[in-house]
PDB file of N, CA and C in Angstrom:
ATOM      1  N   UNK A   1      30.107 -59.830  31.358  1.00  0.00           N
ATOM      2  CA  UNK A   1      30.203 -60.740  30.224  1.00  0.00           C
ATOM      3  C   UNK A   1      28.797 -60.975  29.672  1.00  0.00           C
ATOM      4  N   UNK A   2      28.475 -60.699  28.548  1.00  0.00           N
ATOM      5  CA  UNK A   2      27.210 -60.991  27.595  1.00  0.00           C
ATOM      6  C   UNK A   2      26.655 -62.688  27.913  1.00  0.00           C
ATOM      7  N   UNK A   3      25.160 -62.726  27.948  1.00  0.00           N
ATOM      8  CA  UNK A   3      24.635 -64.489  28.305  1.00  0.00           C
ATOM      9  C   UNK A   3      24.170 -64.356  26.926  1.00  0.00           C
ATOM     10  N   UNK A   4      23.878 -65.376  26.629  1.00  0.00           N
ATOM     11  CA  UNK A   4      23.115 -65.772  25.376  1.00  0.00           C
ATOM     12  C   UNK A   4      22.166 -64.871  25.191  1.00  0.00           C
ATOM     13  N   UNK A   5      21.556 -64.756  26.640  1.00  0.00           N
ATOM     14  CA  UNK A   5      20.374 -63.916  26.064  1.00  0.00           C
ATOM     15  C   UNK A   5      20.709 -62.245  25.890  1.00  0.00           C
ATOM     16  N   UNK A   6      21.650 -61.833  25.522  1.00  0.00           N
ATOM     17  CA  UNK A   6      22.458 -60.655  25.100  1.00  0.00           C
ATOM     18  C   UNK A   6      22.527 -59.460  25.978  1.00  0.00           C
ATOM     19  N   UNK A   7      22.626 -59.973  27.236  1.00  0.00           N
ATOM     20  CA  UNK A   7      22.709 -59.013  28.314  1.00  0.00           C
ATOM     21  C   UNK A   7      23.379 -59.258  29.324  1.00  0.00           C
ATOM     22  N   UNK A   8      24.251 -58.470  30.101  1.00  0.00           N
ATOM     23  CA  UNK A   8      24.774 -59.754  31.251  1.00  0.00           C
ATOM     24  C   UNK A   8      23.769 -59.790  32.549  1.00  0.00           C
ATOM     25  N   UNK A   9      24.912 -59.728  34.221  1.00  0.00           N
ATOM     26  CA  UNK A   9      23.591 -59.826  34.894  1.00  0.00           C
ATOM     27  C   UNK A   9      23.089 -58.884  34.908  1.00  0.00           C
ATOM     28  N   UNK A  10      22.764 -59.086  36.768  1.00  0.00           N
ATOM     29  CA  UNK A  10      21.803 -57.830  36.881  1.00  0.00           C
ATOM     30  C   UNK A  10      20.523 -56.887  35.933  1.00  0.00           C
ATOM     31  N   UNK A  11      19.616 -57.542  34.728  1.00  0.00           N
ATOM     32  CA  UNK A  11      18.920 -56.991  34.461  1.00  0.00           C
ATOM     33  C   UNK A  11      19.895 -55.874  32.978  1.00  0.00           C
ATOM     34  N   UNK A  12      20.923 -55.800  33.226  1.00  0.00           N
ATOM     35  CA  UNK A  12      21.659 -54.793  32.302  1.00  0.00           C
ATOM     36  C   UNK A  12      20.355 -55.072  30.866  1.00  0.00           C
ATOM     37  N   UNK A  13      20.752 -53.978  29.815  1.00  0.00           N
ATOM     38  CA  UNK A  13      20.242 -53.771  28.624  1.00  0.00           C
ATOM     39  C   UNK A  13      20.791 -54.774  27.197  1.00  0.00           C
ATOM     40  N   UNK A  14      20.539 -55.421  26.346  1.00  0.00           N
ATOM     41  CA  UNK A  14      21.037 -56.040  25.386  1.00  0.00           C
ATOM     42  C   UNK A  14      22.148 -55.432  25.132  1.00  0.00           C
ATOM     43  N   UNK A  15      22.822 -56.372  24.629  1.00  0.00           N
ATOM     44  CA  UNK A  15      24.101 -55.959  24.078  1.00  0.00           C
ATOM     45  C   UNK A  15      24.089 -55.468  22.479  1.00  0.00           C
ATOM     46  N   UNK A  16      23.321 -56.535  21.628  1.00  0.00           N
ATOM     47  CA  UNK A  16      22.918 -56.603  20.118  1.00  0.00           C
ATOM     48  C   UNK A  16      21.953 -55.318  20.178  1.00  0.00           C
ATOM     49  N   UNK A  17      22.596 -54.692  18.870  1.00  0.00           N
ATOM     50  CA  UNK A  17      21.255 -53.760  18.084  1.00  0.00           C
ATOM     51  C   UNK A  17      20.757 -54.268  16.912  1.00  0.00           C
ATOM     52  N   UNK A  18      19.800 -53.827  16.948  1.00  0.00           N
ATOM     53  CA  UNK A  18      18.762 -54.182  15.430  1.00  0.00           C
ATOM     54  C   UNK A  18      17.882 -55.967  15.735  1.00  0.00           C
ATOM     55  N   UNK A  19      18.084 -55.919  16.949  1.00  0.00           N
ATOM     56  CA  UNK A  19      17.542 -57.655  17.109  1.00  0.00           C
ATOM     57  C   UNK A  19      16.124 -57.218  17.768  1.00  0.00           C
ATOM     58  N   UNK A  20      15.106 -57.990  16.681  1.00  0.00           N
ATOM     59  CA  UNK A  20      14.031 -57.746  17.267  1.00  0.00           C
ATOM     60  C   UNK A  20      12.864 -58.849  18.010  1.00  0.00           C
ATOM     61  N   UNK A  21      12.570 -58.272  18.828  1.00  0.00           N
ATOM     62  CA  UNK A  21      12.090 -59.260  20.184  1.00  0.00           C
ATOM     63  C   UNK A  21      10.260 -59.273  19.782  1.00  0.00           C
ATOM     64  N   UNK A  22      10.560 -60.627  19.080  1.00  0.00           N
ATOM     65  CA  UNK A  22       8.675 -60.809  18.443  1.00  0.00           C
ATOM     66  C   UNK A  22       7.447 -60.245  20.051  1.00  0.00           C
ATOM     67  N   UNK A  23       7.828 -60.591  20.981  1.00  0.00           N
ATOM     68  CA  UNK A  23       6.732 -60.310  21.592  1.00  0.00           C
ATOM     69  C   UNK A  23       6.498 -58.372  22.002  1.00  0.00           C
ATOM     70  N   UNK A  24       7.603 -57.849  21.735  1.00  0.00           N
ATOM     71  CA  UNK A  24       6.891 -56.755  21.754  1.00  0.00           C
ATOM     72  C   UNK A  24       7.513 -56.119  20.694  1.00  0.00           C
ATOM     73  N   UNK A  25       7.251 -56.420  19.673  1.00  0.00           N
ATOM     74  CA  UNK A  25       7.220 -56.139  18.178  1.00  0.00           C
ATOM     75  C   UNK A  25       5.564 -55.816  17.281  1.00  0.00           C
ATOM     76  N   UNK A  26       5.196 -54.949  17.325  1.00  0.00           N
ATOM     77  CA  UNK A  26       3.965 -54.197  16.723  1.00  0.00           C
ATOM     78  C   UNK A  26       3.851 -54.744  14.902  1.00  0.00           C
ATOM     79  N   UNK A  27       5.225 -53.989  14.532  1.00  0.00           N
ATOM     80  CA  UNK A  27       5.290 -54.269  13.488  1.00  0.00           C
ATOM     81  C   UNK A  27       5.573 -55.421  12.756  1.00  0.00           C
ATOM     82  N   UNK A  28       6.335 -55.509  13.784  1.00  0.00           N
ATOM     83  CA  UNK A  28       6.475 -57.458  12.978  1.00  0.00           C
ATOM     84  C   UNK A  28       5.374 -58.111  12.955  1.00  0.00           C
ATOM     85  N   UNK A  29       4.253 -58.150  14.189  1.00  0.00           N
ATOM     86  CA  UNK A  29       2.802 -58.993  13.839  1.00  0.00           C
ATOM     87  C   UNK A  29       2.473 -58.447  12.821  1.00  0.00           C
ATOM     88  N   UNK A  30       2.540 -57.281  12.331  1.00  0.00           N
ATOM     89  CA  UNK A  30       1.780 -56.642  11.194  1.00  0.00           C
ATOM     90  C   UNK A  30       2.517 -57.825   9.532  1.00  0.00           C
ATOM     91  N   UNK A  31       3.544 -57.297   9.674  1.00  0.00           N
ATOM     92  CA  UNK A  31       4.545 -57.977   9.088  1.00  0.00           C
ATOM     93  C   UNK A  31       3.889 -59.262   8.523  1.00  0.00           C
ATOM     94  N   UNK A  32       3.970 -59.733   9.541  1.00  0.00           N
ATOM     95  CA  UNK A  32       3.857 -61.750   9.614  1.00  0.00           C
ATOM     96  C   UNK A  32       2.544 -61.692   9.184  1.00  0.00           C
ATOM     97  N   UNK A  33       1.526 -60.804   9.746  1.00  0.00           N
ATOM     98  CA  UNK A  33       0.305 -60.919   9.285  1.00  0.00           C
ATOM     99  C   UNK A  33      -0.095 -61.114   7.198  1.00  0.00           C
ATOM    100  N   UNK A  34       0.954 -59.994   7.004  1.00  0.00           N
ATOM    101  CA  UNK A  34       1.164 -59.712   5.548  1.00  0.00           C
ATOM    102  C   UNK A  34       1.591 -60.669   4.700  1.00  0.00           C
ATOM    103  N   UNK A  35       2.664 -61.208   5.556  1.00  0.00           N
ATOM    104  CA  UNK A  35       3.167 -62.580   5.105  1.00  0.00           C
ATOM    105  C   UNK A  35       2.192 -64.002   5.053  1.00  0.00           C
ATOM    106  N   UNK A  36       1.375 -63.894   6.064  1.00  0.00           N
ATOM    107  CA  UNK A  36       0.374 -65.178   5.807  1.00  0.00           C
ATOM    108  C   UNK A  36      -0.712 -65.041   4.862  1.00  0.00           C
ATOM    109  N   UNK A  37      -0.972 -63.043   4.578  1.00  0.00           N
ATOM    110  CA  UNK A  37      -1.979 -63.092   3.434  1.00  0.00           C
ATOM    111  C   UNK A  37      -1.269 -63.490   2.265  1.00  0.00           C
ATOM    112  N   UNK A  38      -0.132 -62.835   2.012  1.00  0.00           N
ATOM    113  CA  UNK A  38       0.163 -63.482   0.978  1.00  0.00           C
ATOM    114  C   UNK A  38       0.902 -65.077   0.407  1.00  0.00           C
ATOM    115  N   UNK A  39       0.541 -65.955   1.244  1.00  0.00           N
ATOM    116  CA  UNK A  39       0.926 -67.364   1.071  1.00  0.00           C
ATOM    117  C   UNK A  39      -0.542 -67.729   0.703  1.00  0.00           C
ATOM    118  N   UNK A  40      -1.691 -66.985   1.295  1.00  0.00           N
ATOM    119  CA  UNK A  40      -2.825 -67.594   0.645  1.00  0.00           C
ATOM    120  C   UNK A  40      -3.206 -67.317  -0.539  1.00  0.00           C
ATOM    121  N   UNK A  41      -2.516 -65.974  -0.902  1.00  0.00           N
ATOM    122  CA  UNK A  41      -2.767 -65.849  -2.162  1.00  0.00           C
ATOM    123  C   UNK A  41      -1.969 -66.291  -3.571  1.00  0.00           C
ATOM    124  N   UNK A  42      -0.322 -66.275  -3.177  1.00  0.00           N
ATOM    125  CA  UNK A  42       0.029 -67.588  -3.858  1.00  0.00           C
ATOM    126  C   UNK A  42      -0.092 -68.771  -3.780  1.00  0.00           C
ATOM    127  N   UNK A  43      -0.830 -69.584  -3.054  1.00  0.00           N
ATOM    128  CA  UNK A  43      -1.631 -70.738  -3.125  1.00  0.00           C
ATOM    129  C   UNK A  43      -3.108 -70.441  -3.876  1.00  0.00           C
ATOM    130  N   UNK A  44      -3.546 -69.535  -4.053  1.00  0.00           N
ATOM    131  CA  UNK A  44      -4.869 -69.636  -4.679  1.00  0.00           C
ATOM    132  C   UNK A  44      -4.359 -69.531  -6.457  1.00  0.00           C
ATOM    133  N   UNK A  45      -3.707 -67.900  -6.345  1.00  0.00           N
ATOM    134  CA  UNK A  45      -3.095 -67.777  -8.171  1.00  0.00           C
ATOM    135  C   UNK A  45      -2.327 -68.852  -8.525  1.00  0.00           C
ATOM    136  N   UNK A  46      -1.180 -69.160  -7.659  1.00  0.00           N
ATOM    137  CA  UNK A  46      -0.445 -70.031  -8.662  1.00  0.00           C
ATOM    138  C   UNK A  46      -0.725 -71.162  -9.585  1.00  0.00           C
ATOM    139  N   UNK A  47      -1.642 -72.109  -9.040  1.00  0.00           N
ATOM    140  CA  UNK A  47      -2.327 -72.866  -9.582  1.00  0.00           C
ATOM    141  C   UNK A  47      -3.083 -72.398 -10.865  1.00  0.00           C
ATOM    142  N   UNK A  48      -4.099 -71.562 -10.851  1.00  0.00           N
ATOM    143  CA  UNK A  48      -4.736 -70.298 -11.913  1.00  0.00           C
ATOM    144  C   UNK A  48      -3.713 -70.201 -13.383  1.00  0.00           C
ATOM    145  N   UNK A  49      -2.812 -69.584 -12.190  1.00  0.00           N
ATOM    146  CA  UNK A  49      -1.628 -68.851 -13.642  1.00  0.00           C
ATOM    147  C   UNK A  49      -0.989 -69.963 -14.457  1.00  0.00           C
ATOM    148  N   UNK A  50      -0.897 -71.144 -13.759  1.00  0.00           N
ATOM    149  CA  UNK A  50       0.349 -71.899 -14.544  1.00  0.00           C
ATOM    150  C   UNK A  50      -0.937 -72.860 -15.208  1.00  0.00           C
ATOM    151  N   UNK A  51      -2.311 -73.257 -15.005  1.00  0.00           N
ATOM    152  CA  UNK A  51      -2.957 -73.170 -15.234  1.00  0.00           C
ATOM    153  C   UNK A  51      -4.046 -72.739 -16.806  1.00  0.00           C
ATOM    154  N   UNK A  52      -4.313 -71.506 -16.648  1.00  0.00           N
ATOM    155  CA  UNK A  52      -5.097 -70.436 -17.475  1.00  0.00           C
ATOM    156  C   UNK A  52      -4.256 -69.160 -18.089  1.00  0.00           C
ATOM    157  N   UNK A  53      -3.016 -68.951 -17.331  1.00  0.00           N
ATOM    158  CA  UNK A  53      -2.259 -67.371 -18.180  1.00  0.00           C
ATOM    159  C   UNK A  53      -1.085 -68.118 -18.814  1.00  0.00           C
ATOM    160  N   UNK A  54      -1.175 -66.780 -19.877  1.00  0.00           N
ATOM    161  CA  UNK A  54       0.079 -67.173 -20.574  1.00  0.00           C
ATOM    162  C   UNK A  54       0.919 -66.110 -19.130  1.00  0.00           C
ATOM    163  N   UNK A  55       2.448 -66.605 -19.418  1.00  0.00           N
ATOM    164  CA  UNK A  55       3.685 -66.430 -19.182  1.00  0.00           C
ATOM    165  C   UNK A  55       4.530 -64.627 -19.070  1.00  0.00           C
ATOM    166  N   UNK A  56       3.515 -63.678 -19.021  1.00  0.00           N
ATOM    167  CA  UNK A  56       3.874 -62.233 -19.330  1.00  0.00           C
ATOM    168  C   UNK A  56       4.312 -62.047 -17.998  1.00  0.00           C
ATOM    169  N   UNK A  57       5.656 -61.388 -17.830  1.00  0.00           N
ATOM    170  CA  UNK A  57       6.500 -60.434 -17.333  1.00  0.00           C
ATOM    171  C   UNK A  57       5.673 -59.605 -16.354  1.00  0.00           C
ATOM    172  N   UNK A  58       5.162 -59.065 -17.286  1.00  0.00           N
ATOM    173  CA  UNK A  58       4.507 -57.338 -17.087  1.00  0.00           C
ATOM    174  C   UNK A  58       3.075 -57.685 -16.919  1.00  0.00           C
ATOM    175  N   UNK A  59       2.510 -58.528 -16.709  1.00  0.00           N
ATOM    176  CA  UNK A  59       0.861 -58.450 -16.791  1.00  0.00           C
ATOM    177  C   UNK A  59       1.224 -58.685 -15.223  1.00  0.00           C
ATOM    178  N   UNK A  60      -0.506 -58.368 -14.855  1.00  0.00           N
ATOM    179  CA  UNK A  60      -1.474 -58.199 -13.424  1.00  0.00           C
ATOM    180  C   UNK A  60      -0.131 -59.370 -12.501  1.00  0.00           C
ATOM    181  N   UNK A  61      -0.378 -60.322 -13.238  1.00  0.00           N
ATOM    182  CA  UNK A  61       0.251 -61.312 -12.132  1.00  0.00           C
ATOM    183  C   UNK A  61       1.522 -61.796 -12.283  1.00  0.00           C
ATOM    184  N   UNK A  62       2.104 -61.343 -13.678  1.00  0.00           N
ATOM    185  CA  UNK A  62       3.950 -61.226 -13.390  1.00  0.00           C
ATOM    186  C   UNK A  62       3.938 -59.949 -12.580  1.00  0.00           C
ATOM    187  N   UNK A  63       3.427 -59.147 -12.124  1.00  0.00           N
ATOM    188  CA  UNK A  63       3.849 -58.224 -11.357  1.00  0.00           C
ATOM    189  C   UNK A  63       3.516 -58.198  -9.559  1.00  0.00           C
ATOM    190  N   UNK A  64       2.609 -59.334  -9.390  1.00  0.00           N
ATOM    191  CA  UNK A  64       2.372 -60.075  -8.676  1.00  0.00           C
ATOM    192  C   UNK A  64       3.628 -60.750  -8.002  1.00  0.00           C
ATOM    193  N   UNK A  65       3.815 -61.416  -9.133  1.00  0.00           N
ATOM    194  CA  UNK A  65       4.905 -62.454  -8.614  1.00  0.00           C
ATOM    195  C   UNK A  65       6.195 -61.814  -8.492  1.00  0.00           C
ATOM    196  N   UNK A  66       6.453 -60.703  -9.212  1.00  0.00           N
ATOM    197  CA  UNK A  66       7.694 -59.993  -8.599  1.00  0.00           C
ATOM    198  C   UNK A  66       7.589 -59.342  -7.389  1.00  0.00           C
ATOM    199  N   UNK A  67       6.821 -58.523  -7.250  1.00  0.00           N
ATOM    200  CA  UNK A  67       6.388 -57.649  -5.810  1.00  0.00           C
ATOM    201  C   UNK A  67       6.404 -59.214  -4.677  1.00  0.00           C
ATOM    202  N   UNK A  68       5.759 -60.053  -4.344  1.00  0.00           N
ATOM    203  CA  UNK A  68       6.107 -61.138  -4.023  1.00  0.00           C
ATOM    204  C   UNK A  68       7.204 -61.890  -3.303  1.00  0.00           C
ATOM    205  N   UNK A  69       8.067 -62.412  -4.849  1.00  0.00           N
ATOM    206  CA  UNK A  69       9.528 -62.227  -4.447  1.00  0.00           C
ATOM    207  C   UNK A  69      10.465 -61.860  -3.451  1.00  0.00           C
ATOM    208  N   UNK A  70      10.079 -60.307  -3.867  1.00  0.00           N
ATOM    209  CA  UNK A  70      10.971 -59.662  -3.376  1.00  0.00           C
ATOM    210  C   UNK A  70      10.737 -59.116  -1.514  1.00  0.00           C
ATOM    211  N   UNK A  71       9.003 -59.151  -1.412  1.00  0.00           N
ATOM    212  CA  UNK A  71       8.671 -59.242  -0.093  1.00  0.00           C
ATOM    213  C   UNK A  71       8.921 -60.784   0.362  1.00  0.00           C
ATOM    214  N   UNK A  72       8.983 -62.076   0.090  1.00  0.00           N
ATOM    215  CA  UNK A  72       9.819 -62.544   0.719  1.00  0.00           C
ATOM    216  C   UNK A  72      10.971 -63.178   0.761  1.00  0.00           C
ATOM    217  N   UNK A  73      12.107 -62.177   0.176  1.00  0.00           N
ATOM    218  CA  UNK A  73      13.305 -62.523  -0.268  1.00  0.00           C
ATOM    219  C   UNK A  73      13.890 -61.276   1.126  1.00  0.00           C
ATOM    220  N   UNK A  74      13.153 -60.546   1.606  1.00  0.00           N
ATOM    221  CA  UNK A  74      13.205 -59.252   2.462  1.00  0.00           C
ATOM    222  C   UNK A  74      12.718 -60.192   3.514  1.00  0.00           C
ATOM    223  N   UNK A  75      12.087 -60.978   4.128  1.00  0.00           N
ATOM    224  CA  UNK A  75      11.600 -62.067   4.791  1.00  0.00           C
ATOM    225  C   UNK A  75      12.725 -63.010   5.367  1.00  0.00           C
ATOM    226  N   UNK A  76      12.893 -63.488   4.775  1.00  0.00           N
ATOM    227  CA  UNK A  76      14.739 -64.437   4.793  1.00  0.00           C
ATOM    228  C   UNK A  76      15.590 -63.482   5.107  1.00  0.00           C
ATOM    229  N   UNK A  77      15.698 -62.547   4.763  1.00  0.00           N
ATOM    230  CA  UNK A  77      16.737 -61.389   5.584  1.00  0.00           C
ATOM    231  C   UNK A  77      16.095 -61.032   6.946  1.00  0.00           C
ATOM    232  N   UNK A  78      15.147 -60.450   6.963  1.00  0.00           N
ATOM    233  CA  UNK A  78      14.454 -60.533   8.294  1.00  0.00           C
ATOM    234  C   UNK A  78      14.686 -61.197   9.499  1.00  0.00           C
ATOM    235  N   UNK A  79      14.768 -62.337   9.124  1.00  0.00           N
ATOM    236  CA  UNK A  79      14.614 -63.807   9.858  1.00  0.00           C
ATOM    237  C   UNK A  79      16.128 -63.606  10.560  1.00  0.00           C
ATOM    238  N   UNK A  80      16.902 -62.877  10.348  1.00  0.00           N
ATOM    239  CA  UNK A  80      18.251 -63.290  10.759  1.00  0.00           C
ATOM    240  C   UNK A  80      17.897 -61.793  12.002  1.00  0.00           C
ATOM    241  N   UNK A  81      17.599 -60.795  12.042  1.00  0.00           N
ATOM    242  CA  UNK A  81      17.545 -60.295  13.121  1.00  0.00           C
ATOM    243  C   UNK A  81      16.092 -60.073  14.080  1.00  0.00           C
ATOM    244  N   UNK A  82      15.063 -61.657  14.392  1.00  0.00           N
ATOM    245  CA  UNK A  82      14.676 -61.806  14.988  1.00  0.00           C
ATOM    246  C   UNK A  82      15.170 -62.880  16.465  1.00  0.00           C
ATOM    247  N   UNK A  83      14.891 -62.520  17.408  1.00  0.00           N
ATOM    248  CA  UNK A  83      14.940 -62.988  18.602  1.00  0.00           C
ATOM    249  C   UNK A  83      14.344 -64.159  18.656  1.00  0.00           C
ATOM    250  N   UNK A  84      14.589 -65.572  19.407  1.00  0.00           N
ATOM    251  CA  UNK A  84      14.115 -66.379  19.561  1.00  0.00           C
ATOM    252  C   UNK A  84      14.251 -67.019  21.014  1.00  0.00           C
ATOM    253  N   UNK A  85      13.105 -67.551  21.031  1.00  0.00           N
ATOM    254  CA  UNK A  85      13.244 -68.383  22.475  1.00  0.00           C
ATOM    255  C   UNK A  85      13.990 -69.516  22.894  1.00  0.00           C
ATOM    256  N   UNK A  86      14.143 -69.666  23.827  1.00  0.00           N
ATOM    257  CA  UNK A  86      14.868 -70.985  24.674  1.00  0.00           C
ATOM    258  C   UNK A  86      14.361 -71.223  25.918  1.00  0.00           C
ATOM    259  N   UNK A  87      13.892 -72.273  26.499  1.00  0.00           N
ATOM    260  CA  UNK A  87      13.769 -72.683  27.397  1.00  0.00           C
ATOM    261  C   UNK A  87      15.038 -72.890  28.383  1.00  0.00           C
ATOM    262  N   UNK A  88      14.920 -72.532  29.895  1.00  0.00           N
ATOM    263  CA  UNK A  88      16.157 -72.604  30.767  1.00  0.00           C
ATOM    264  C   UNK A  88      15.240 -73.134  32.285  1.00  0.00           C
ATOM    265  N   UNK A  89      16.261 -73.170  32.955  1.00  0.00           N
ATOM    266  CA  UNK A  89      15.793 -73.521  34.363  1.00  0.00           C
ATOM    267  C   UNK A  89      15.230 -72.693  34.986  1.00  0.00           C
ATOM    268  N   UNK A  90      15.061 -71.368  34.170  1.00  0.00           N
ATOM    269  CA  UNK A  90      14.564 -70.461  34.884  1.00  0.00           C
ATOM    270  C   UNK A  90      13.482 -69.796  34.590  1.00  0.00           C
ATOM    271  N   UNK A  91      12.914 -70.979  33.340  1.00  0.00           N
ATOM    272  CA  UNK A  91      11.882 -70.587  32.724  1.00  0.00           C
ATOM    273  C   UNK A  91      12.243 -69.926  31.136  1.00  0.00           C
ATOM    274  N   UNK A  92      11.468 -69.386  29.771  1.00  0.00           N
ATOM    275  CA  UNK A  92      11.896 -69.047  28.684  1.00  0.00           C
ATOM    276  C   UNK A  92      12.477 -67.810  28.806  1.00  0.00           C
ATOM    277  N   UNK A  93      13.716 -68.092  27.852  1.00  0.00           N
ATOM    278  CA  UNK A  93      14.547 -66.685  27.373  1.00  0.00           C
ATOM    279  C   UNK A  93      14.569 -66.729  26.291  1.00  0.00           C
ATOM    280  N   UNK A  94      15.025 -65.334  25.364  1.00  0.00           N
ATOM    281  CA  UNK A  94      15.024 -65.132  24.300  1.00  0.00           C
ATOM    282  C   UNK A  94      16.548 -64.730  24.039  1.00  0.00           C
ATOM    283  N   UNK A  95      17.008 -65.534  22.900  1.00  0.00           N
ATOM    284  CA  UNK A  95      18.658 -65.735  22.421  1.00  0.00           C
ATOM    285  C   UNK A  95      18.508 -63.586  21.770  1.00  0.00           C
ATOM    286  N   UNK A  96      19.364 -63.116  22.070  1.00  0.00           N
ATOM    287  CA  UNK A  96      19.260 -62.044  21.546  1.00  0.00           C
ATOM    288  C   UNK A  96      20.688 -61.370  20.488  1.00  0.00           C
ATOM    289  N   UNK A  97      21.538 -63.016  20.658  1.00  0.00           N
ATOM    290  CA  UNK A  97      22.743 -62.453  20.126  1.00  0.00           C
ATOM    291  C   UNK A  97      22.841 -62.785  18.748  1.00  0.00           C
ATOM    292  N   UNK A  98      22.722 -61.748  17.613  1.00  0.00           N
ATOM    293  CA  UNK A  98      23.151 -62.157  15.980  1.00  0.00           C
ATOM    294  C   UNK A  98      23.335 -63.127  15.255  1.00  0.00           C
ATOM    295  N   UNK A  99      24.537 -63.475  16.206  1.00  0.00           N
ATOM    296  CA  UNK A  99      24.959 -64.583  15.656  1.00  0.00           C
ATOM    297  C   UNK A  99      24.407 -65.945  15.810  1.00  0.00           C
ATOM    298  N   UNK A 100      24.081 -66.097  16.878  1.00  0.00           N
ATOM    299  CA  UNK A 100      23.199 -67.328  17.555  1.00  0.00           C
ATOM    300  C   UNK A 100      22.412 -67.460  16.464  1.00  0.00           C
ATOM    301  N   UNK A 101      21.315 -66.215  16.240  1.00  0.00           N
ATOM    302  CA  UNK A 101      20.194 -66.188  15.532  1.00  0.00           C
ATOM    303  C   UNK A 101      20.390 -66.190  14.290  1.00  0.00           C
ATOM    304  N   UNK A 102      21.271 -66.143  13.381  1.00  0.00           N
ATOM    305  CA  UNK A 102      21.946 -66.437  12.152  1.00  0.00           C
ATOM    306  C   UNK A 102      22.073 -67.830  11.918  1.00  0.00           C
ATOM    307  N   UNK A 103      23.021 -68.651  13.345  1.00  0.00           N
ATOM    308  CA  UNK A 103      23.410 -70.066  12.911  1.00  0.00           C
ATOM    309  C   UNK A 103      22.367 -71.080  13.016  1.00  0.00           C
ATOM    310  N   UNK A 104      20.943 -70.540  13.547  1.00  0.00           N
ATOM    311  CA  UNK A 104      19.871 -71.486  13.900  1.00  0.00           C
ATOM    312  C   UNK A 104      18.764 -71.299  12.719  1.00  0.00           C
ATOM    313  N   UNK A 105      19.051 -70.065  12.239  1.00  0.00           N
ATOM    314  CA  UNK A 105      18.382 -69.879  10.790  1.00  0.00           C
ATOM    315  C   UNK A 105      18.516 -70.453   9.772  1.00  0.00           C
ATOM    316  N   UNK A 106      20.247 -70.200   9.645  1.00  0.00           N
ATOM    317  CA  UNK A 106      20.711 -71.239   8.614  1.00  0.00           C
ATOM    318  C   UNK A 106      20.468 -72.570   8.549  1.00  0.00           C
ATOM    319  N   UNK A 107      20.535 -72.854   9.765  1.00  0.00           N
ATOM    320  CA  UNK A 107      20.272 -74.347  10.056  1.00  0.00           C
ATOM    321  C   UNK A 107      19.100 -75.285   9.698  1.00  0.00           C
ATOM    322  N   UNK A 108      18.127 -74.403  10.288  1.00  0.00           N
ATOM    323  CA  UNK A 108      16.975 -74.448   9.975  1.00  0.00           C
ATOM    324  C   UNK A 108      15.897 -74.636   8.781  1.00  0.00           C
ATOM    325  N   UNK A 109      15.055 -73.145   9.212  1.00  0.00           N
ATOM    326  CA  UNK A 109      14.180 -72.777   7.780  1.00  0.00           C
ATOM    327  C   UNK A 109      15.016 -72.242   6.457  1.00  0.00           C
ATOM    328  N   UNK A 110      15.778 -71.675   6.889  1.00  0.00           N
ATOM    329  CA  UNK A 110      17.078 -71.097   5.752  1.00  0.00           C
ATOM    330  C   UNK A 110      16.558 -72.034   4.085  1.00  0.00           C
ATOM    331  N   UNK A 111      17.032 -72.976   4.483  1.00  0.00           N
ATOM    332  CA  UNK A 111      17.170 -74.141   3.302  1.00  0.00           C
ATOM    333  C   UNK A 111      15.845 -74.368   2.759  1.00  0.00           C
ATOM    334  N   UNK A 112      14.642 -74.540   3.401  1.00  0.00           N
ATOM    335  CA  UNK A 112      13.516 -74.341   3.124  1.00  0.00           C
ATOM    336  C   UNK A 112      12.689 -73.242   2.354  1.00  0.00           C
TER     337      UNK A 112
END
């Protein structure tokens, strides 16, 4: 029978595919890394643009703000097949099942 943490006993292998386990995830630090440059940099332009630019679509920084977007609109999707921790009596585990990690998302940062 599957535990929360998506495996049963004995050590067996996850049950869930596509769930990814931040601590030995390469790409995801890369990822997240990408993601914190660019919060500094819509905190620096946005102010600027709404600011000093007119309103264009297609210029330097409407194209900015679409590329943007859409990296973190791909972010919020993300978020639903990462792994998360829990504390147990036996020390931290990581929830590895979909769904778990869906209803704590939603719950959550989701709305945010």
């Amino acid at each position: 029978r599957p535990s929360i943490m998506g495996g049963g006993g004995g050590g067996s292998m996850p049950v869930e595919t596509c769930v990814i386990q931040p601590e030995r995830s390469r790409p995801l630090w890369k990822w997240d890394t990408l993601c914190a440059s660019l919060l500094v940099l819509v905190a620096i332009f946005t102010p600027f643009e709404a600011g000093f630019l007119e309103g264009d679509l297609f210029s330097w920084m409407g194209i900015f703000n679409m590329v943007t977007n859409v990296f973190f609109l791909l972010d919020m999707l993300l978020q639903f097949f990462i792994a998360y921790p829990i504390e147990t009596r036996y020390g931290p585990r990581w929830v590895l099942q979909k769904r778990l990690i869906a209803v704590r998302y939603l719950k959550g940062w989701f709305a945010i």
